[in-house]
Short mmCIF file of C-alpha atoms in Angstrom, two decimals:
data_model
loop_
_atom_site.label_atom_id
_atom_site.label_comp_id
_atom_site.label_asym_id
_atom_site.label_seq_id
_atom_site.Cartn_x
_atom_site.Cartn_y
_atom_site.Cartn_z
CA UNK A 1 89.72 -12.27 63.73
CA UNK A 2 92.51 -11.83 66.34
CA UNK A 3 94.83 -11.26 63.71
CA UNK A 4 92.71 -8.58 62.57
CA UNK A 5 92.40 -6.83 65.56
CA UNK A 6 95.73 -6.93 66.39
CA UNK A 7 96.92 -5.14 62.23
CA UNK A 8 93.98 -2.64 62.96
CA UNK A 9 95.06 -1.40 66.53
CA UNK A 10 99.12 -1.86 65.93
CA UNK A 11 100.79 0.61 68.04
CA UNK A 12 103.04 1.83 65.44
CA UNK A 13 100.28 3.16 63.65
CA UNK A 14 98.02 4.89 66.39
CA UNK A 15 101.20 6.03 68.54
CA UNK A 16 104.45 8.01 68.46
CA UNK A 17 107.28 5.97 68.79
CA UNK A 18 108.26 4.16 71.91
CA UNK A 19 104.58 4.38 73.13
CA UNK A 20 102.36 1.23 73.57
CA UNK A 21 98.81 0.86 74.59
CA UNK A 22 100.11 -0.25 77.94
CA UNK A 23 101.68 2.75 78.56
CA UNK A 24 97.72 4.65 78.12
CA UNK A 25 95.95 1.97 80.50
CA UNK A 26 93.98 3.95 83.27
CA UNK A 27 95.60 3.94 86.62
CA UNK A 28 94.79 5.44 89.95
CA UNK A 29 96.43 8.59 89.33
CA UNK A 30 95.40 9.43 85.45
CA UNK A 31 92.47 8.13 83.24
CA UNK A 32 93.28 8.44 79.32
CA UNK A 33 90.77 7.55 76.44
CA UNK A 34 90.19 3.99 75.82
CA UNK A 35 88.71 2.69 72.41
CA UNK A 36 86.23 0.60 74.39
CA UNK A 37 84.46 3.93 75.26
CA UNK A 38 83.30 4.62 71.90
CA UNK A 39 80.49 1.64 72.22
CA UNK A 40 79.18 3.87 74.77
CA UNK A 41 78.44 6.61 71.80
CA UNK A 42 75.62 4.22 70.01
CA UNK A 43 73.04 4.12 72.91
CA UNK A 44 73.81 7.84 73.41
CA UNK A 45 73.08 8.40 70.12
CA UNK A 46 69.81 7.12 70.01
CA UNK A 47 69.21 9.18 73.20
CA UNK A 48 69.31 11.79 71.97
CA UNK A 49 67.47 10.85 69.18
CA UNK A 50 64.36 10.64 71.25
CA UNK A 51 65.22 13.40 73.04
CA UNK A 52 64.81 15.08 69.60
CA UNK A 53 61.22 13.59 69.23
CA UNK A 54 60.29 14.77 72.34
CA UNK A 55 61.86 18.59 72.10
CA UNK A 56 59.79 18.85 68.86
CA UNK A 57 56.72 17.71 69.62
CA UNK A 58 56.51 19.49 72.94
CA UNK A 59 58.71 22.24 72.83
CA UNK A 60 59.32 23.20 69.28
CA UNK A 61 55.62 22.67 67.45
CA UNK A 62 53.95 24.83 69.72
CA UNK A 63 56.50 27.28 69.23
CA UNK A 64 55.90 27.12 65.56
CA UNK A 65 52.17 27.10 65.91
CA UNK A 66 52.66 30.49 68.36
CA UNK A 67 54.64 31.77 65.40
CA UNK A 68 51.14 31.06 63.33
CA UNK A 69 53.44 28.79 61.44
CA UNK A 70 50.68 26.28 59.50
CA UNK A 71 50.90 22.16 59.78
CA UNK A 72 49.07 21.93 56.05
CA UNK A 73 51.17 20.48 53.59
CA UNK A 74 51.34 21.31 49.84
CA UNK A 75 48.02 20.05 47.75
CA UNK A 76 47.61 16.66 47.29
CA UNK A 77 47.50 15.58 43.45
CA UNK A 78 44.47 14.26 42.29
CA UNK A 79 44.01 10.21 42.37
CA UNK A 80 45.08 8.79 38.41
CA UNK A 81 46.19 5.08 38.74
CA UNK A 82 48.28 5.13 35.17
CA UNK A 83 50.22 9.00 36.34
CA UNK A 84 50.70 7.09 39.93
CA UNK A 85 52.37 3.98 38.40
CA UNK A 86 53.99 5.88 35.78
CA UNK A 87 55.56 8.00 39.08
CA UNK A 88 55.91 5.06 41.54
CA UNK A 89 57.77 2.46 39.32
CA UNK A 90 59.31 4.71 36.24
CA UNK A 91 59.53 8.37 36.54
CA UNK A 92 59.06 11.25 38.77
CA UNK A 93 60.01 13.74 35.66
CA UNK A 94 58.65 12.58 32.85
CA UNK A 95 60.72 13.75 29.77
CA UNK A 96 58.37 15.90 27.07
CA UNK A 97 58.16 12.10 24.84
CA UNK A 98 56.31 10.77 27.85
CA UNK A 99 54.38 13.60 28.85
CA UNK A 100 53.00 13.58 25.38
CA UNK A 101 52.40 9.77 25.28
CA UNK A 102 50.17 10.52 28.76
CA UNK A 103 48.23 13.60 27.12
CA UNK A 104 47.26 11.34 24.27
CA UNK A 105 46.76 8.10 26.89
CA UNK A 106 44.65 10.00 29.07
CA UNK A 107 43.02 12.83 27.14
CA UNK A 108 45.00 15.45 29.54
CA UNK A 109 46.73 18.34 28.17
CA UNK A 110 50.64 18.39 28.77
CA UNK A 111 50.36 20.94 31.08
CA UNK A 112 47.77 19.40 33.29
CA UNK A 113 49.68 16.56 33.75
CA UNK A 114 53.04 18.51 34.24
CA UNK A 115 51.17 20.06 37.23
CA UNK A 116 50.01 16.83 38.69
CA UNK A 117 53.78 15.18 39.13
CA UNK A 118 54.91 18.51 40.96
CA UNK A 119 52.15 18.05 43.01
CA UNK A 120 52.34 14.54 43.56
CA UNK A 121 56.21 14.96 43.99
CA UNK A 122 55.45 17.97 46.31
CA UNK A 123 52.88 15.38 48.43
CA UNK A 124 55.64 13.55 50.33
CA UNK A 125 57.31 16.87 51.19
CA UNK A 126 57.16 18.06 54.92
CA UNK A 127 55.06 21.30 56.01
CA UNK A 128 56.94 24.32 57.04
CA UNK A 129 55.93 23.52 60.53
CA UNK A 130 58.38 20.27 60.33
CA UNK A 131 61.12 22.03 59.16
CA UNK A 132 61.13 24.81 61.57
CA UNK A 133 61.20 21.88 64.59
CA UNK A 134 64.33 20.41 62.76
CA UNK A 135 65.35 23.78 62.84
CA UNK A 136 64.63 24.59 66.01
CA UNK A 137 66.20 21.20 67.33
CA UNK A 138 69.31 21.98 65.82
CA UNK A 139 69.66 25.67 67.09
CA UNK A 140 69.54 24.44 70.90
CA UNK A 141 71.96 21.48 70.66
CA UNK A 142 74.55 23.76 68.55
CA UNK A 143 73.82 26.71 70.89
CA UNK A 144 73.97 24.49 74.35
CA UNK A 145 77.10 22.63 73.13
CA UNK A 146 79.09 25.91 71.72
CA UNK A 147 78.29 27.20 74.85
CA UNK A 148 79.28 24.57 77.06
CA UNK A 149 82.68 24.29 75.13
CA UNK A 150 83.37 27.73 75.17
CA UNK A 151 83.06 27.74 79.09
CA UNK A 152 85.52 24.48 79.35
CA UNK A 153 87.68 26.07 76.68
CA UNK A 154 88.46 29.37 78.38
CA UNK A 155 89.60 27.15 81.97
CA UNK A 156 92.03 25.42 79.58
CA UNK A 157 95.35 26.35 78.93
CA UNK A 158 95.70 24.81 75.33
CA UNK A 159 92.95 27.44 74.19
CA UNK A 160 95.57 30.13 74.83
CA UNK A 161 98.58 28.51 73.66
CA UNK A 162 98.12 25.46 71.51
CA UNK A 163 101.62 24.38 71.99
CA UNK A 164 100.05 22.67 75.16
CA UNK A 165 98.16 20.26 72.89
CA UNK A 166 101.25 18.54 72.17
CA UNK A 167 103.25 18.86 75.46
CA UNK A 168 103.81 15.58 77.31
CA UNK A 169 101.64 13.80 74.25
CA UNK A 170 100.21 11.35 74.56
CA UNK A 171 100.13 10.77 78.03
CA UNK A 172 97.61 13.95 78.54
CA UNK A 173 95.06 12.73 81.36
CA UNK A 174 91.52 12.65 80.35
CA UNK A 175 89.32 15.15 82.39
CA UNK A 176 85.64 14.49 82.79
CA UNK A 177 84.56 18.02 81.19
CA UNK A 178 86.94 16.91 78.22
CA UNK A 179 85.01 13.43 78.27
CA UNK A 180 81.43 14.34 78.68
CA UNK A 181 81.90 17.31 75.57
CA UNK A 182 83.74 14.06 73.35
CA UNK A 183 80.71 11.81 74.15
CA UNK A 184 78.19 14.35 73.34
CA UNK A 185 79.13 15.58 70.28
CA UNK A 186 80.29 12.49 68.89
CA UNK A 187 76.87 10.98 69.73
CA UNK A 188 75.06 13.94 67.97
CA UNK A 189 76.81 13.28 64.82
CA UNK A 190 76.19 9.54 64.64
CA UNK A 191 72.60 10.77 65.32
CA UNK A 192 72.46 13.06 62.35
CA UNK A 193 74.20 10.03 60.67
CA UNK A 194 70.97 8.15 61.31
CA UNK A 195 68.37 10.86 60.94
CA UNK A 196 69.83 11.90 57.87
CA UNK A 197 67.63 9.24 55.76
CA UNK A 198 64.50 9.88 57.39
CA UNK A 199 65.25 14.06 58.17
CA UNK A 200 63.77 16.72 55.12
CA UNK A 201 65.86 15.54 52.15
CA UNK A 202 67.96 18.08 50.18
CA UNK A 203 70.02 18.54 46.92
CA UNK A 204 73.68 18.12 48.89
CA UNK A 205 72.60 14.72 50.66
CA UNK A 206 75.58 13.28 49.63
CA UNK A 207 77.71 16.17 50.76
CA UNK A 208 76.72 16.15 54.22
CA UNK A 209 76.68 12.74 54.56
CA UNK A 210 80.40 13.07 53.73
CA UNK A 211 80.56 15.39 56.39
CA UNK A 212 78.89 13.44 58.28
CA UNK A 213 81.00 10.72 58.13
CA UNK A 214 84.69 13.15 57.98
CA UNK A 215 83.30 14.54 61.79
CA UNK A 216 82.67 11.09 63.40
CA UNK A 217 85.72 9.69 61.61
CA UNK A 218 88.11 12.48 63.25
CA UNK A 219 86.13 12.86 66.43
CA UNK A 220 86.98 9.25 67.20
CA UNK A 221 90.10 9.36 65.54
CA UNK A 222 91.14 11.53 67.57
CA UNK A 223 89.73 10.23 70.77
CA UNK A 224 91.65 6.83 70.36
CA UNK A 225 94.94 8.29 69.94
CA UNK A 226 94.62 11.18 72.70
CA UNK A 227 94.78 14.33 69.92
CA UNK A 228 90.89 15.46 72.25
CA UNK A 229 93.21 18.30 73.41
CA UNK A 230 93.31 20.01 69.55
CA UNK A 231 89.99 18.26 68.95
CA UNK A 232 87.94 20.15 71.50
CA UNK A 233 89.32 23.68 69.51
CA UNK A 234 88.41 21.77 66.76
CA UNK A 235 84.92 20.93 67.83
CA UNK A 236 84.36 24.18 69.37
CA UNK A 237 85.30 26.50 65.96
CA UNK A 238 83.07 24.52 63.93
CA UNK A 239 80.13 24.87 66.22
CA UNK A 240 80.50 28.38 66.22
CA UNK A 241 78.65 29.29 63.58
CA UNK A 242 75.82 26.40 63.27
CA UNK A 243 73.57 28.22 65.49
CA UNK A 244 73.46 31.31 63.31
CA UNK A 245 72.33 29.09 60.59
CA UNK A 246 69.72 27.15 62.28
CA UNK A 247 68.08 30.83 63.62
CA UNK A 248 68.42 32.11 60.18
CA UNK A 249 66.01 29.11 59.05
CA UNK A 250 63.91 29.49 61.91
CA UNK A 251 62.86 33.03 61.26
CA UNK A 252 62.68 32.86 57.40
CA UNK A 253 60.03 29.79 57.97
CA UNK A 254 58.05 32.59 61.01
CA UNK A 255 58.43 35.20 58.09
CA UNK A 256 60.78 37.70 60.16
CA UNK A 257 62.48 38.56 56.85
CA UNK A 258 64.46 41.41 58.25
CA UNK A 259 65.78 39.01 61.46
CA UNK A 260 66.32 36.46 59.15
CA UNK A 261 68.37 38.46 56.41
CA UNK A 262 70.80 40.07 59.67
CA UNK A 263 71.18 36.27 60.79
CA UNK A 264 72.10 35.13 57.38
CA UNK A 265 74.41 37.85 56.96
CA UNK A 266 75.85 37.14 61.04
CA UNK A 267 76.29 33.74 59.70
CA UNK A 268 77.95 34.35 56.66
CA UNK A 269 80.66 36.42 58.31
CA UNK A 270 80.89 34.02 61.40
CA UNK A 271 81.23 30.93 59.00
CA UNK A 272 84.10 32.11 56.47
CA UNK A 273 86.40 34.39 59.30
CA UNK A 274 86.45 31.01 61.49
CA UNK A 275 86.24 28.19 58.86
CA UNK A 276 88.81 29.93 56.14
CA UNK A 277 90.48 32.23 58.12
CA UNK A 278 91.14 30.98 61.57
CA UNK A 279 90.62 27.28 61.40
CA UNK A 280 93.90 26.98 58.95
CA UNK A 281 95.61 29.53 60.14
CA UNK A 282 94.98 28.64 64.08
CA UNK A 283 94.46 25.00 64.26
CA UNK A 284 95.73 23.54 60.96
CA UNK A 285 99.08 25.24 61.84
CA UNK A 286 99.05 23.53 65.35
CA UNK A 287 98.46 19.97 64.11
CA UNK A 288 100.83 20.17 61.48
CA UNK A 289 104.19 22.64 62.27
CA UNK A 290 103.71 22.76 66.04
CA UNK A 291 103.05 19.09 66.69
CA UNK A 292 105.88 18.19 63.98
CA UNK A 293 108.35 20.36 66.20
CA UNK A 294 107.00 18.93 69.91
CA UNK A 295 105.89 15.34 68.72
CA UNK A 296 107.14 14.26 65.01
CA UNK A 297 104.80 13.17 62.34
CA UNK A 298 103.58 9.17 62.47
CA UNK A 299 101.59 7.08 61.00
CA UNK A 300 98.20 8.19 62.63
CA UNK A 301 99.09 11.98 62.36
CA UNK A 302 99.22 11.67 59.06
CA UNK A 303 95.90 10.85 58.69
CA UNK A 304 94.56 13.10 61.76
CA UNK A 305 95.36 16.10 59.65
CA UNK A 306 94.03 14.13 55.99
CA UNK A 307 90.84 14.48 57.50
CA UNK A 308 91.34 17.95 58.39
CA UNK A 309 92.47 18.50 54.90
CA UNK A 310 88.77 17.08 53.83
CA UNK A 311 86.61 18.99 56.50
CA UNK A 312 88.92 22.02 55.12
CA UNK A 313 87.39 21.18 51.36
CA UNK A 314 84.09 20.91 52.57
CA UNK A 315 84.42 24.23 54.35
CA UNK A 316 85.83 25.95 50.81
CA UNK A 317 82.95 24.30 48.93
CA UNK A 318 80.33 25.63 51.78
CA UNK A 319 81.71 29.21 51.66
CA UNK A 320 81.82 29.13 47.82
CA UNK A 321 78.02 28.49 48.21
CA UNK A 322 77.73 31.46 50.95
CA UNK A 323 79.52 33.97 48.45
CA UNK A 324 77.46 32.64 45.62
CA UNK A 325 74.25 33.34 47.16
CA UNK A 326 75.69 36.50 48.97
CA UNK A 327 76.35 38.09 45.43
CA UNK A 328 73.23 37.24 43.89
CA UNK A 329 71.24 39.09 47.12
CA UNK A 330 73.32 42.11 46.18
CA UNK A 331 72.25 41.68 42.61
CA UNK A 332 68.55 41.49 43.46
CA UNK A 333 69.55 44.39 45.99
CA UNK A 334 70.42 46.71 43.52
CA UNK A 335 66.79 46.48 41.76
CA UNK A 336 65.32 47.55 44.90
CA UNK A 337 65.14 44.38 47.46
CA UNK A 338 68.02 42.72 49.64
CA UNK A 339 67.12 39.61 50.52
CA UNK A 340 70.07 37.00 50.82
CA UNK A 341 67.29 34.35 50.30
CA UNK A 342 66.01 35.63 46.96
CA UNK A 343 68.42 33.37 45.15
CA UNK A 344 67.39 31.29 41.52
CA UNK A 345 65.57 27.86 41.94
CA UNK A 346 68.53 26.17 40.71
CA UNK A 347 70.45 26.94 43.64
CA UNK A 348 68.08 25.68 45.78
CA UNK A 349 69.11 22.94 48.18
CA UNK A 350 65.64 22.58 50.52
CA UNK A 351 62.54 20.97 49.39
CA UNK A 352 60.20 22.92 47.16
CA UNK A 353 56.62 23.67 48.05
CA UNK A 354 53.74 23.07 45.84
CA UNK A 355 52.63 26.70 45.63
CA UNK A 356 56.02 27.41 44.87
CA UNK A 357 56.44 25.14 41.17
CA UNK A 358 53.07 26.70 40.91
CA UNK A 359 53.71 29.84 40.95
CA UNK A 360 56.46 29.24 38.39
CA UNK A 361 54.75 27.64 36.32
CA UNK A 362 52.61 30.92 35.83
CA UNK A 363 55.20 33.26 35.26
CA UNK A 364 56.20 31.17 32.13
CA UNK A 365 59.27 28.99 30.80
CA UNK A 366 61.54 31.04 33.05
CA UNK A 367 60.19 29.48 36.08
CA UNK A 368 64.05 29.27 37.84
CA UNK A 369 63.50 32.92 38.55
CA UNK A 370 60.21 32.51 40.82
CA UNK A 371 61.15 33.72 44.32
CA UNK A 372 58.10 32.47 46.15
CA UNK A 373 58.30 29.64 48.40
CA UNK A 374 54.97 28.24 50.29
CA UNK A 375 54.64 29.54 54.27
CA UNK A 376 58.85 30.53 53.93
CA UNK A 377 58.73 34.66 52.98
CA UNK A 378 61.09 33.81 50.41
CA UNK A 379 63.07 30.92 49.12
CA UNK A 380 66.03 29.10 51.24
CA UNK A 381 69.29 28.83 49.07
CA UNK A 382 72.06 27.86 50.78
CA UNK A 383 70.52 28.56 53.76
CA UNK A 384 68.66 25.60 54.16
CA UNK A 385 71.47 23.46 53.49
CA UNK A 386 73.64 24.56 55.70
CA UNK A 387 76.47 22.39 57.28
CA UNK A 388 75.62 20.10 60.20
CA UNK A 389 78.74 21.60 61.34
CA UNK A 390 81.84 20.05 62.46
CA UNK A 391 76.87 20.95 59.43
CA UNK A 392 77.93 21.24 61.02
#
């Protein structure tokens, strides 16, 4: 196991040359991040993971239920033991062989039984009410944290010239703002890491798990070997637009369609001018030209800015999602109706309500073009899938 440990942490991977881990130990005059700090981010974590409980069932559920935003969930399916084992241990789509070995099994006509798996899918779904408290959660941590960075940014000299990320590296003292803003957002995203299985389950699960996973790897990446400097600008960018998004959801699920169509478009045009414009033309340039000048390229730079490289994909595949939906408002625009969450249902990321299949199910076989979504004023798109920002 020592042998291990030692390969994992060897200095001529994590360090520039000529630089040890003795040479980082905290003295009287300087403090510098120590790996041993990141076991403090676990019991934060789950901090603020019941802080979360708490915020929504005290703060942000009677906010919702002021909005007049209902608790009921979609209709429950009536009780069939064959359709529930059929469900539970085969399928929850049945293929049109099966449905018609049911209809003839249970006397039901296809469509009856069609009806009772999107209702008995639909069941385990949370209300609107539930999703506007994740929403609502979300919006105050991004908002509280972008602003707290943004006020220890602007004291910083590295915000205004990003050359100082790299002077004097690595042996950059570690301030307590610089600490406390590490700590916390680290321990949000290993939060969201946690909450993701039991949080309203969408379409891009896998996605923002990845993302998930990119943000803590780099946050703590980048703790261990001293790069917090860029990582705070990092942090900070990313956050930016989150809030936007989170507001946006909030206001669709209260049915403030015209608030919630200016905060989709505020977050569109926050989201791709700082995550395709500025982030690789600010920071990306700054961890890979200016520190190559200052510092030289090592082992652990190298993969510093891989994982840039991946958050940088993520943000392209995000923004091609944005524009997607973005061009298909205009399209519904031009019959009459902007609405940026008017999109098809097969762009849909959120959960669907059981009014909502319903409804499609009347307007015929083109049910993908039903734009009615249960207690929402409209369906969700991209923007309930939003990303937990580095989403997110």
């Amino acid at each position: 196991m020592a042998g291990i440990l030692a390969w994992f942490w060897n200095e001529r991977f994590w360090l520039p040359h000529n630089v040890t881990w003795a040479d980082l130990k905290n003295t009287e005059e300087a403090t510098f991040p120590q790996a041993e700090d990141l076991y403090l981010v676990f019991p934060l974590a789950f901090c603020i993971f019941m802080v979360r409980l708490l915020f929504e069932r005290f703060i942000a559920k009677p906010c919702a239920i002021a909005l007049n935003i209902q608790a009921s969930g979609p209709q429950i399916a009536q009780p069939n033991a064959i359709l529930e084992k059929v469900f539970t241990a085969i399928t929850k789509h049945p293929d049109e062989k099966r449905l018609e070995g049911l209809s003839k099994q249970l006397d039901w006509d296809v469509r009856s039984i069609q009806r009772w798996f999107r209702q008995r899918r639909n069941q385990e779904k949370p209300s609107t009410l539930t999703r506007f408290c994740e929403s609502m959660w979300k919006f105050s941590f991004y908002l509280y944290v972008f602003t707290y960075g943004v006020q220890f940014l602007r004291k910083s000299p590295w915000l205004w010239n990003t050359k100082h990320c790299w002077y004097n590296y690595p042996y950059q003292p570690l301030t307590n703002d610089l600490y406390y803003y590490y700590m916390l957002e680290l321990s949000f995203y290993w939060s969201l890491m946690f909450s993701q299985f039991t949080d309203i389950k969408r379409k891009d699960f896998g996605v923002m798990f990845l993302h998930h996973l990119a943000s803590v790897s780099l946050i703590s990446f980048s703790y261990v070997n001293n790069m917090a400097r860029v990582g705070t600008l990092i942090l900070c960018l990313h956050d930016s637009a989150d809030a936007f998004l989170e507001a946006a959801k909030m206001a669709n699920y209260a049915k403030f369609q015209k608030m919630c169509d200016l905060l989709f478009v505020m977050f569109a045009m926050v989201f791709i001018t700082t995550r395709l414009g500025i982030f690789p033309v600010w920071l990306l340039n700054t961890t890979l030209f200016e520190s190559w000048e200052i510092v030289g390229p090592f082992p652990s730079w190298w993969v510093f800015n891989l994982l840039l490289f991946l958050i940088q994909g993520l943000n392209c595949f995000w923004s091609y999602l944005i524009v997607k939906v973005a061009c298909k408002a205009i399209a519904k625009g031009k019959a009459g109706k902007w609405n940026p969450l008017h999109v098809s249902k097969d762009d849909r990321s959120d959960i669907e309500s059981s009014s909502d299949e319903e409804d499609s199910e009347h307007t015929g076989k083109n049910s993908h073009t039903a734009t009615t979504t249960n207690g929402t004023s409209g369906t969700n798109g991209y923007l309930l899938t939003g990303p937990c920002s580095v989403d997110d």
